[in-house]
Coordinates of C-alpha atoms in Angstrom, one line a residue:
X1 CA 24.4 -12.9 -18.5
X2 CA 22.3 -15.6 -16.9
X3 CA 19.5 -14.6 -14.5
X4 CA 20.4 -15.3 -10.9
X5 CA 18.2 -17.9 -9.2
X6 CA 15.4 -16.7 -6.9
X7 CA 17.1 -17.4 -3.5
X8 CA 20.4 -16.1 -4.8
X9 CA 18.7 -13.0 -6.1
X10 CA 16.9 -12.3 -2.8
X11 CA 20.2 -12.7 -0.9
X12 CA 21.8 -10.1 -3.2
X13 CA 18.9 -7.8 -2.7
X14 CA 18.9 -8.1 1.0
X15 CA 22.6 -7.5 1.1
X16 CA 22.3 -4.5 -1.2
X17 CA 19.5 -3.0 1.0
X18 CA 21.7 -3.1 4.1
X19 CA 25.0 -2.0 2.3
X20 CA 23.4 1.0 0.6
X21 CA 21.1 2.1 3.5
X22 CA 17.7 1.0 2.2
X23 CA 16.7 -1.4 5.0
X24 CA 18.4 -2.6 8.2
X25 CA 17.5 -5.3 10.7
X26 CA 15.9 -3.7 13.7
X27 CA 17.9 -3.7 16.9
X28 CA 20.8 -5.4 15.0
X29 CA 23.5 -4.7 17.6
X30 CA 21.4 -6.7 20.1
X31 CA 20.9 -9.6 17.7
X32 CA 17.9 -8.2 16.0
X33 CA 14.2 -8.9 16.5
X34 CA 12.3 -11.0 14.0
X35 CA 9.7 -9.3 11.9
X36 CA 10.9 -5.8 12.4
X37 CA 12.9 -3.6 10.0
X38 CA 14.3 -0.1 10.0
X39 CA 14.5 2.0 6.8
X40 CA 17.9 3.8 6.3
X41 CA 18.6 7.0 4.5
X42 CA 17.8 5.7 1.0
X43 CA 14.9 3.5 2.2
X44 CA 13.3 6.4 4.1
X45 CA 13.4 8.6 1.0
X46 CA 12.0 5.8 -1.2
X47 CA 9.2 5.1 1.2
X48 CA 8.3 8.8 1.6
X49 CA 8.2 9.2 -2.2
X50 CA 5.8 6.2 -2.6
X51 CA 3.5 7.5 0.2
X52 CA 3.5 11.0 -1.1
X53 CA 2.6 9.8 -4.6
X54 CA -0.3 7.7 -3.3
X55 CA -1.6 10.6 -1.2
X56 CA -1.3 13.0 -4.1
X57 CA -3.1 10.8 -6.5
X58 CA -5.9 9.7 -4.2
X59 CA -6.4 12.8 -2.1
X60 CA -4.9 15.9 -3.7
X61 CA -5.9 15.1 -7.3
X62 CA -9.5 14.1 -6.5
X63 CA -12.5 16.1 -5.3
X64 CA -14.2 13.0 -3.7
X65 CA -11.5 11.8 -1.2
X66 CA -10.6 13.3 2.2
X67 CA -7.7 12.3 4.4
X68 CA -7.5 11.0 7.9
X69 CA -4.7 10.3 10.4
X70 CA -5.9 8.3 13.4
X71 CA -4.3 6.9 16.5
X72 CA -2.7 3.5 16.6
X73 CA -4.5 2.6 19.9
X74 CA -8.3 2.9 19.9
X75 CA -11.0 1.8 22.2
X76 CA -11.0 -2.0 22.5
X77 CA -14.6 -2.1 21.5
X78 CA -13.6 -1.1 18.0
X79 CA -11.9 -4.5 17.6
X80 CA -14.7 -6.4 19.1
X81 CA -17.1 -4.8 16.6
X82 CA -14.8 -5.5 13.7
X83 CA -14.5 -9.1 14.6
X84 CA -10.7 -9.0 15.3
X85 CA -11.0 -10.0 18.9
X86 CA -12.9 -13.2 18.1
X87 CA -11.7 -14.2 14.7
X88 CA -8.4 -12.5 13.9
X89 CA -6.2 -15.6 14.4
X90 CA -4.1 -18.2 12.7
X91 CA -4.2 -22.0 13.4
X92 CA -1.0 -22.9 15.3
X93 CA 0.7 -26.1 16.4
X94 CA 3.5 -26.5 18.9
X95 CA 6.3 -29.1 18.6
X96 CA 6.9 -30.9 21.9
X97 CA 10.5 -31.7 20.8
X98 CA 11.9 -28.3 19.7
X99 CA 9.3 -26.3 21.6
X100 CA 8.7 -24.2 18.5
X101 CA 5.3 -22.8 17.5
X102 CA 4.3 -22.9 13.8
X103 CA 1.4 -22.0 11.6
X104 CA -0.5 -25.2 10.9
X105 CA -1.0 -24.3 7.2
X106 CA 2.7 -23.6 6.6
X107 CA 4.4 -26.7 8.1
X108 CA 5.6 -27.8 4.7
X109 CA 7.2 -24.4 4.1
X110 CA 8.8 -23.7 7.5
X111 CA 12.3 -25.0 8.3
X112 CA 12.7 -27.0 11.5
X113 CA 14.7 -25.0 14.1
X114 CA 16.8 -28.0 15.1
X115 CA 17.2 -29.4 11.5
X116 CA 17.0 -26.4 9.1
X117 CA 17.5 -28.7 6.1
X118 CA 14.1 -30.3 7.0
X119 CA 10.7 -28.7 6.9
X120 CA 8.6 -28.8 10.1
X121 CA 6.1 -31.2 8.3
X122 CA 9.0 -33.8 8.0
X123 CA 10.1 -33.5 11.6
X124 CA 9.1 -36.5 13.8
X125 CA 8.6 -34.4 16.9
X126 CA 5.1 -34.7 18.4
X127 CA 2.8 -31.9 17.5
X128 CA -0.1 -30.5 19.4
X129 CA -3.5 -30.2 17.7
X130 CA -4.0 -26.9 15.8
X131 CA -5.4 -24.0 18.0
X132 CA -6.3 -20.4 17.3
X133 CA -3.6 -17.8 18.0
X134 CA -4.8 -14.2 17.9
X135 CA -2.5 -11.9 15.9
X136 CA -3.1 -8.7 17.7
X137 CA -0.5 -7.2 20.0
X138 CA -2.0 -6.3 23.4
X139 CA -1.1 -3.4 25.7
X140 CA -2.6 -1.6 28.7
X141 CA -3.8 2.0 28.9
X142 CA -3.3 3.7 32.3
X143 CA -1.4 2.8 35.4
X144 CA -3.3 -0.4 36.3
X145 CA -2.8 -3.5 34.2
X146 CA -6.0 -5.5 34.3
X147 CA -8.8 -6.4 32.0
X148 CA -10.4 -3.0 32.2
X149 CA -7.2 -1.3 30.8
X150 CA -6.6 -3.8 28.0
X151 CA -6.0 -2.3 24.6
X152 CA -4.6 -3.4 21.2
X153 CA -2.1 -2.1 18.7
X154 CA -4.2 -1.8 15.6
X155 CA -3.9 -4.7 13.1
X156 CA -5.1 -2.5 10.3
X157 CA -5.8 1.1 9.6
X158 CA -9.3 0.7 8.1
X159 CA -11.4 0.6 11.3
X160 CA -10.4 4.1 12.3
X161 CA -11.9 5.3 9.0
X162 CA -15.2 3.6 9.8
X163 CA -15.3 4.9 13.3
X164 CA -14.6 8.4 12.2
X165 CA -16.9 8.1 9.1
X166 CA -19.6 10.5 10.3
X167 CA -17.2 13.1 11.6
X168 CA -15.3 13.2 8.3
X169 CA -18.6 13.3 6.3
X170 CA -19.8 16.3 8.2
X171 CA -16.6 18.3 8.4
X172 CA -15.3 17.7 4.9
X173 CA -18.7 18.5 3.3
X174 CA -18.5 15.4 1.2
X175 CA -21.5 13.5 -0.2
X176 CA -21.7 9.8 -1.0
X177 CA -20.0 8.5 -3.1
X178 CA -16.8 9.7 -1.5
X179 CA -13.7 8.2 0.1
X180 CA -11.5 8.5 3.2
X181 CA -7.8 7.8 2.8
X182 CA -5.3 7.0 5.5
X183 CA -1.6 5.9 5.6
X184 CA -0.3 4.5 8.9
X185 CA 1.3 1.8 10.9
X186 CA -0.3 -1.5 11.7
X187 CA 0.9 -4.4 13.8
X188 CA 0.3 -8.2 13.6
X189 CA 2.0 -10.7 15.8
X190 CA 3.0 -13.0 12.8
X191 CA 4.2 -16.3 14.1
X192 CA 6.5 -16.8 11.1
X193 CA 7.6 -13.5 9.6
X194 CA 9.5 -14.2 6.4
X195 CA 10.6 -13.2 2.9
X196 CA 12.6 -10.2 4.2
X197 CA 10.1 -7.3 4.7
X198 CA 7.2 -9.0 2.9
X199 CA 5.6 -10.4 6.0
X200 CA 6.5 -8.3 9.0
X201 CA 5.1 -7.7 12.5
X202 CA 5.2 -3.9 12.1
X203 CA 4.2 -2.5 8.7
X204 CA 2.5 0.4 7.0
X205 CA -0.7 0.4 5.1
X206 CA -2.2 2.8 2.5
X207 CA -5.9 2.3 2.7
X208 CA -8.9 3.9 1.0
X209 CA -12.5 3.3 2.1
X210 CA -14.7 4.5 -0.7
X211 CA -18.3 4.8 0.4
X212 CA -21.1 4.2 -2.2
X213 CA -24.8 4.1 -2.3
X214 CA -26.5 0.6 -2.1
X215 CA -27.7 -0.6 -5.4
X216 CA -31.3 -0.2 -4.3
X217 CA -30.7 3.5 -3.8
X218 CA -29.0 3.9 -7.2
X219 CA -31.9 2.1 -8.9
X220 CA -34.5 4.2 -7.2
X221 CA -32.7 7.4 -8.3
X222 CA -31.5 6.5 -11.8
X223 CA -34.0 3.8 -12.8
X224 CA -31.2 1.3 -13.4
X225 CA -27.9 0.0 -12.0
X226 CA -25.0 -0.1 -14.5
X227 CA -22.9 -3.2 -14.4
X228 CA -19.5 -3.8 -16.2
X229 CA -19.8 -4.6 -19.9
X230 CA -16.4 -6.3 -19.9
X231 CA -12.9 -6.1 -18.6
X232 CA -10.9 -2.9 -18.5
X233 CA -11.4 0.6 -17.0
X234 CA -15.0 1.6 -17.0
X235 CA -14.3 5.3 -17.5
X236 CA -15.3 8.3 -15.4
X237 CA -17.8 7.5 -12.6
X238 CA -21.5 7.8 -13.4
X239 CA -24.5 8.3 -11.1
X240 CA -26.0 4.9 -12.1
X241 CA -23.0 2.9 -11.1
X242 CA -23.6 0.0 -8.8
X243 CA -21.1 -1.7 -6.6
X244 CA -19.7 -3.9 -9.4
X245 CA -18.8 -0.9 -11.5
X246 CA -17.2 0.9 -8.6
X247 CA -15.3 -2.2 -7.7
X248 CA -14.0 -2.6 -11.3
X249 CA -13.2 1.1 -11.4
X250 CA -11.0 0.9 -8.3
X251 CA -9.2 -2.3 -9.5
X252 CA -8.2 -0.5 -12.7
X253 CA -7.3 2.7 -10.9
X254 CA -5.0 0.8 -8.6
X255 CA -3.3 -1.0 -11.5
X256 CA -2.7 2.4 -13.2
X257 CA -1.1 3.6 -10.0
X258 CA 1.4 0.8 -10.0
X259 CA 2.1 1.4 -13.7
X260 CA 2.9 5.0 -12.9
X261 CA 5.6 3.8 -10.4
X262 CA 7.2 1.7 -13.1
X263 CA 5.7 -1.7 -12.4
X264 CA 4.4 -2.8 -15.8
X265 CA 1.4 -5.0 -16.1
X266 CA 3.5 -8.0 -17.0
X267 CA 5.0 -7.9 -13.5
X268 CA 1.5 -7.9 -12.0
X269 CA -1.4 -10.4 -11.8
X270 CA -5.0 -10.0 -10.9
X271 CA -6.5 -12.7 -8.7
X272 CA -10.2 -12.7 -8.3
X273 CA -11.0 -14.6 -5.1
X274 CA -13.4 -17.5 -5.5
X275 CA -16.7 -17.4 -3.6
X276 CA -15.5 -19.9 -1.0
X277 CA -12.4 -17.7 -0.4
X278 CA -14.2 -14.5 0.3
X279 CA -14.7 -13.0 3.8
X280 CA -18.4 -13.6 4.8
X281 CA -19.2 -9.9 4.3
X282 CA -17.5 -9.5 1.0
X283 CA -19.2 -9.5 -2.4
X284 CA -15.9 -9.6 -4.3
X285 CA -12.2 -9.2 -3.8
X286 CA -9.4 -8.8 -6.3
X287 CA -5.8 -9.3 -5.1
X288 CA -3.1 -7.4 -7.1
X289 CA -0.1 -9.7 -7.1
X290 CA 3.6 -9.0 -7.9
X291 CA 6.1 -11.5 -9.2
X292 CA 8.7 -11.4 -6.4
X293 CA 11.8 -13.6 -6.7
X294 CA 10.3 -15.8 -4.0
X295 CA 7.0 -16.2 -5.7
X296 CA 3.9 -14.3 -6.9
X297 CA 2.5 -12.6 -3.8
X298 CA -0.1 -10.0 -2.9
X299 CA 0.6 -6.3 -3.0
X300 CA -2.9 -5.0 -2.5
X301 CA -6.5 -6.2 -2.1
X302 CA -9.5 -4.4 -3.5
X303 CA -12.6 -5.6 -1.7
X304 CA -16.3 -4.9 -2.1
X305 CA -17.2 -5.1 1.6
X306 CA -20.9 -4.3 1.4
X307 CA -22.3 -2.3 4.4
X308 CA -20.7 -4.7 7.0
X309 CA -18.2 -2.3 8.6
X310 CA -20.4 0.7 9.3
X311 CA -23.3 -1.6 10.3
X312 CA -21.1 -3.4 12.9
X313 CA -20.0 -0.1 14.5
X314 CA -23.6 1.1 14.4
X315 CA -24.7 -2.1 16.3
X316 CA -21.9 -2.0 18.9
X317 CA -21.7 1.7 19.5
X318 CA -25.4 2.5 19.3
X319 CA -24.6 5.5 17.1
X320 CA -26.2 5.8 13.7
X321 CA -24.0 5.4 10.7
X322 CA -26.7 6.1 8.2
X323 CA -26.7 9.1 5.8
X324 CA -29.6 11.1 4.4
X325 CA -30.0 11.4 0.7
X326 CA -32.5 14.1 -0.4
X327 CA -32.3 12.9 -4.0
X328 CA -33.2 9.4 -2.9
X329 CA -36.1 10.6 -0.9
X330 CA -37.5 12.6 -3.8
X331 CA -36.9 9.9 -6.3
X332 CA -38.6 7.2 -4.1
X333 CA -41.8 9.2 -3.8
X334 CA -42.1 9.2 -7.6
X335 CA -41.6 5.5 -8.1
X336 CA -44.6 3.2 -8.9
X337 CA -45.8 1.2 -5.9
X338 CA -44.6 -2.1 -7.3
X339 CA -41.1 -0.7 -7.8
X340 CA -41.1 0.7 -4.3
X341 CA -42.1 -2.7 -3.0
X342 CA -39.5 -4.6 -5.0
X343 CA -36.7 -2.3 -3.9
X344 CA -37.9 -2.3 -0.3
X345 CA -38.0 -6.1 -0.3
X346 CA -34.5 -6.4 -1.7
X347 CA -33.0 -4.0 0.9
X348 CA -35.0 -5.7 3.7
X349 CA -33.7 -9.1 2.8
X350 CA -30.1 -8.0 2.5
X351 CA -30.3 -6.3 5.9
X352 CA -32.0 -9.2 7.5
X353 CA -29.4 -11.7 6.2
X354 CA -26.6 -9.5 7.6
X355 CA -28.3 -9.2 11.0
X356 CA -29.0 -12.9 11.2
X357 CA -25.4 -13.7 10.3
X358 CA -24.2 -11.5 13.1
X359 CA -26.2 -13.4 15.7
X360 CA -29.4 -11.5 16.1
X361 CA -32.5 -13.6 16.8
X362 CA -34.8 -14.1 13.8
X363 CA -37.5 -11.9 15.4
X364 CA -35.0 -9.1 16.2
X365 CA -33.3 -9.3 12.8
X366 CA -36.7 -9.0 11.1
X367 CA -37.7 -6.0 13.1
X368 CA -34.4 -4.2 12.6
X369 CA -34.3 -5.0 8.9
X370 CA -37.8 -3.7 8.5
X371 CA -36.9 -0.4 10.1
X372 CA -33.8 -0.2 7.8
X373 CA -35.9 -0.8 4.7
X374 CA -38.5 1.8 5.9
X375 CA -35.6 4.2 6.4
X376 CA -34.5 3.7 2.8
X377 CA -37.9 4.7 1.6
X378 CA -37.4 8.0 3.5
X379 CA -33.9 8.6 2.1
X380 CA -31.7 6.9 4.7
X381 CA -29.2 4.1 4.3
X382 CA -25.9 2.7 5.6
X383 CA -23.3 3.2 2.8
X384 CA -21.5 0.3 1.2
X385 CA -17.8 0.4 0.8
X386 CA -15.1 -0.5 -1.7
X387 CA -11.7 -0.9 0.0
X388 CA -8.4 -0.7 -1.9
X389 CA -5.8 -1.7 0.8
X390 CA -2.1 -1.7 0.0
X391 CA 1.0 -2.6 2.0
X392 CA 3.7 0.1 1.8
X393 CA 6.5 -2.2 2.8
X394 CA 5.5 -4.8 0.3
X395 CA 5.4 -2.2 -2.4
X396 CA 8.8 -0.9 -1.5
X397 CA 10.2 -4.4 -1.7
X398 CA 8.5 -4.9 -5.1
X399 CA 10.0 -1.7 -6.4
X400 CA 13.5 -2.7 -5.2
X401 CA 13.2 -6.2 -6.7
X402 CA 11.9 -4.8 -10.0
X403 CA 14.6 -2.2 -10.2
X404 CA 17.5 -4.5 -9.4
X405 CA 19.7 -5.3 -12.4
X406 CA 23.3 -6.4 -12.9
X407 CA 25.6 -5.3 -15.8
X408 CA 29.0 -6.6 -16.6
X409 CA 31.6 -4.1 -17.9
X410 CA 35.3 -4.5 -18.7
X411 CA 37.7 -2.4 -16.8
X412 CA 40.8 -0.7 -18.3
X413 CA 42.8 -3.9 -17.8
X414 CA 40.3 -6.0 -19.6
X415 CA 38.9 -7.6 -16.5
X416 CA 35.1 -8.2 -16.4
X417 CA 33.4 -6.4 -13.5
X418 CA 29.8 -6.9 -12.5
X419 CA 27.9 -4.0 -11.0
X420 CA 24.4 -3.3 -9.8
X421 CA 22.0 -0.7 -11.2
X422 CA 18.7 0.0 -9.5
X423 CA 16.5 1.2 -12.4
X424 CA 13.9 3.0 -10.3
X425 CA 11.2 5.0 -12.0
X426 CA 12.3 8.7 -11.5
X427 CA 9.1 9.4 -9.5
X428 CA 10.2 7.0 -6.7
X429 CA 14.0 7.2 -6.9
X430 CA 15.3 8.2 -3.4
X431 CA 17.9 10.5 -4.9
X432 CA 17.0 12.3 -8.1
X433 CA 20.3 13.9 -8.9
X434 CA 24.0 13.3 -8.0
X435 CA 26.3 16.3 -8.3
X436 CA 30.0 15.8 -8.7
X437 CA 33.1 18.1 -9.2
X438 CA 35.4 16.4 -11.7
X439 CA 38.3 16.7 -9.2
X440 CA 38.1 17.4 -5.5
X441 CA 41.6 19.0 -5.3
X442 CA 40.6 21.9 -7.5
X443 CA 38.8 24.5 -5.4
X444 CA 37.3 26.3 -8.3
X445 CA 35.6 23.0 -9.5
X446 CA 34.4 22.2 -5.9
X447 CA 33.0 25.8 -5.4
X448 CA 31.1 25.7 -8.7
X449 CA 29.8 22.2 -8.0
X450 CA 28.4 23.3 -4.6
X451 CA 26.7 26.2 -6.3
X452 CA 25.0 23.8 -8.7
X453 CA 24.1 21.5 -5.8
X454 CA 22.5 24.4 -3.9
X455 CA 20.6 25.4 -7.1
X456 CA 19.2 21.9 -7.8
X457 CA 18.3 20.9 -4.3
X458 CA 15.7 23.6 -4.1
X459 CA 13.6 21.3 -6.3
X460 CA 15.1 17.8 -6.0
X461 CA 16.8 15.4 -3.5
X462 CA 20.5 15.7 -4.3
X463 CA 23.6 13.8 -3.3
X464 CA 26.9 15.6 -3.5
X465 CA 30.0 13.4 -3.9
X466 CA 33.6 14.4 -4.5
X467 CA 35.3 11.2 -3.3
X468 CA 37.0 8.8 -5.7
X469 CA 37.1 8.7 -9.5
X470 CA 34.2 10.0 -11.4
X471 CA 33.5 6.5 -12.7
X472 CA 33.2 5.2 -9.2
X473 CA 30.9 8.0 -8.2
X474 CA 28.7 7.3 -11.1
X475 CA 28.6 3.6 -10.1
X476 CA 27.7 4.4 -6.5
X477 CA 24.8 6.5 -7.7
X478 CA 23.7 3.8 -10.1
X479 CA 23.6 1.4 -7.2
X480 CA 21.4 3.8 -5.3
X481 CA 19.0 4.2 -8.2
X482 CA 19.8 7.9 -8.9
X483 CA 18.4 8.7 -12.4
X484 CA 20.9 11.5 -13.3
X485 CA 24.4 12.6 -12.5
X486 CA 25.6 16.1 -13.0
X487 CA 29.4 16.7 -13.4
X488 CA 31.1 20.1 -13.2
X489 CA 34.3 20.0 -15.2
X490 CA 36.8 22.5 -16.7
X491 CA 34.5 23.3 -19.6
X492 CA 32.0 24.5 -17.0
X493 CA 34.6 27.0 -15.9
X494 CA 35.2 28.2 -19.5
X495 CA 38.2 26.1 -20.7
X496 CA 36.1 25.7 -23.9
X497 CA 34.4 29.1 -24.1
X498 CA 31.4 27.8 -25.9
X499 CA 30.7 25.4 -23.0
X500 CA 31.1 27.9 -20.2
X501 CA 28.4 27.6 -17.5
X502 CA 27.3 24.2 -18.8
X503 CA 27.5 20.8 -17.1
X504 CA 27.5 17.2 -18.2
X505 CA 24.3 15.3 -17.3
X506 CA 24.7 11.5 -17.4
X507 CA 21.6 9.2 -17.6
X508 CA 21.7 6.2 -15.3
X509 CA 20.1 3.6 -17.5
X510 CA 22.0 4.3 -20.8
X511 CA 25.1 6.1 -19.7
X512 CA 24.3 8.7 -22.3
X513 CA 25.8 12.2 -21.6
X514 CA 24.5 15.6 -22.6
X515 CA 25.7 19.1 -22.0
X516 CA 23.1 21.4 -20.4
X517 CA 23.4 25.0 -19.4
X518 CA 23.3 25.6 -15.7
X519 CA 20.6 28.3 -16.2
X520 CA 18.4 25.6 -17.8
X521 CA 19.4 22.7 -15.6
X522 CA 16.4 22.8 -13.2
X523 CA 13.9 22.9 -16.0
X524 CA 15.7 20.1 -17.9
X525 CA 15.6 17.9 -14.8
X526 CA 12.0 18.8 -14.2
X527 CA 11.1 17.5 -17.7
X528 CA 13.1 14.3 -17.4
X529 CA 12.1 13.3 -13.8
X530 CA 8.4 12.7 -14.5

């Protein structure tokens, strides 16, 4: 059958998400609130699976990453140091006719509130000049609401990692290079939330800050700095890797993660930001994009953020964010004088450029940079960081869009019937197994089915269903994305002696059925749900 158009497809997906309990509009009985969404029973399971897989892959299956769970509200100075207070804003215009407020760079894509068939850019209402609108939600801490109690809901989870960097380093007994991972809520007062859950005001992030040695330290220790020889995964990390190798490594690692969830590479794109698009502190940034029905959009950014973040918090807090590297100190002492001077000069110039960019006077920037370069010669440096930052909600939406498919069957009367199958990868499917007695009015079938349900749900999420025809029950689970359905029938009870204590296992994507012994069922499912 013909592929549905993009808008039509998104309408079907949004409808399915509400109907089947993946995603609901927040506060719907009161008319809803734009940019906020609630995850229903299936959505909550899908989201939990994705977050657990990310955590397991990045934290549990690696020796060089530790976890963190930080507060949503932090000291307001955090956001001053990070630049969010002064620069985290969008250019906005107001329409004097409809009184609406719109992003200046999206007027051609935003419908006019009074004439939805027209875009705001086509509306003749007088517009104000663009002005900055800060995206952070504000609140107050304590009983008095004044400037001294002002605080913010965090617009990202990364800054907590930088603020707690030294604590995690010391208590986890890690050494650079190592990472700190965090999953958590973030909030941005988006002016025009849109495309379902893609751009929301409350969302979740999965972020890793991976701290590495500056290239000057790597070169002092190893005598060289390895750089990528070409595209593709560079292999297992090596001591001589510079920031470019680490950046490419994490781009490829993240792509492999998406593939493990069932998003093949032909559904993804890599976008390497141009120099003029990069944040002022970034050396490189790659966006991993997914081909949504509404366009190809970002799932994750992997940025090489230099030493900007830790340096900023060091400046604003007055607390050192440097680490001591005994190997660097010893290696430096063995370098020829000309090599020492060259590395010292490179590090000095990089630090001076950063400090000057941050507003230090030329004299102060020179003095501080000189102290930093002298520290490098003694084994001290501020780590650089590679940051893979992914949006949980965007990934959930991508998985649903990718899994959505329609099939047309012919019923017993010869009438065509179109139904939906969500072809989730088994690792993320909200329900792994449906368990069904063939008939609900036969107590012996129901009792046996419940025994099987209790056996299987010690290992997997299970949905038990005895309502309606077995075909309808299969269809309901197909629509929920359940990989396997287990049916208890009369052969299970011994009507055919050779099949006693076996069940029928049906595969979602092919409809293929197989008899499996109940004693072997858990192991069979374990093997097929990877």
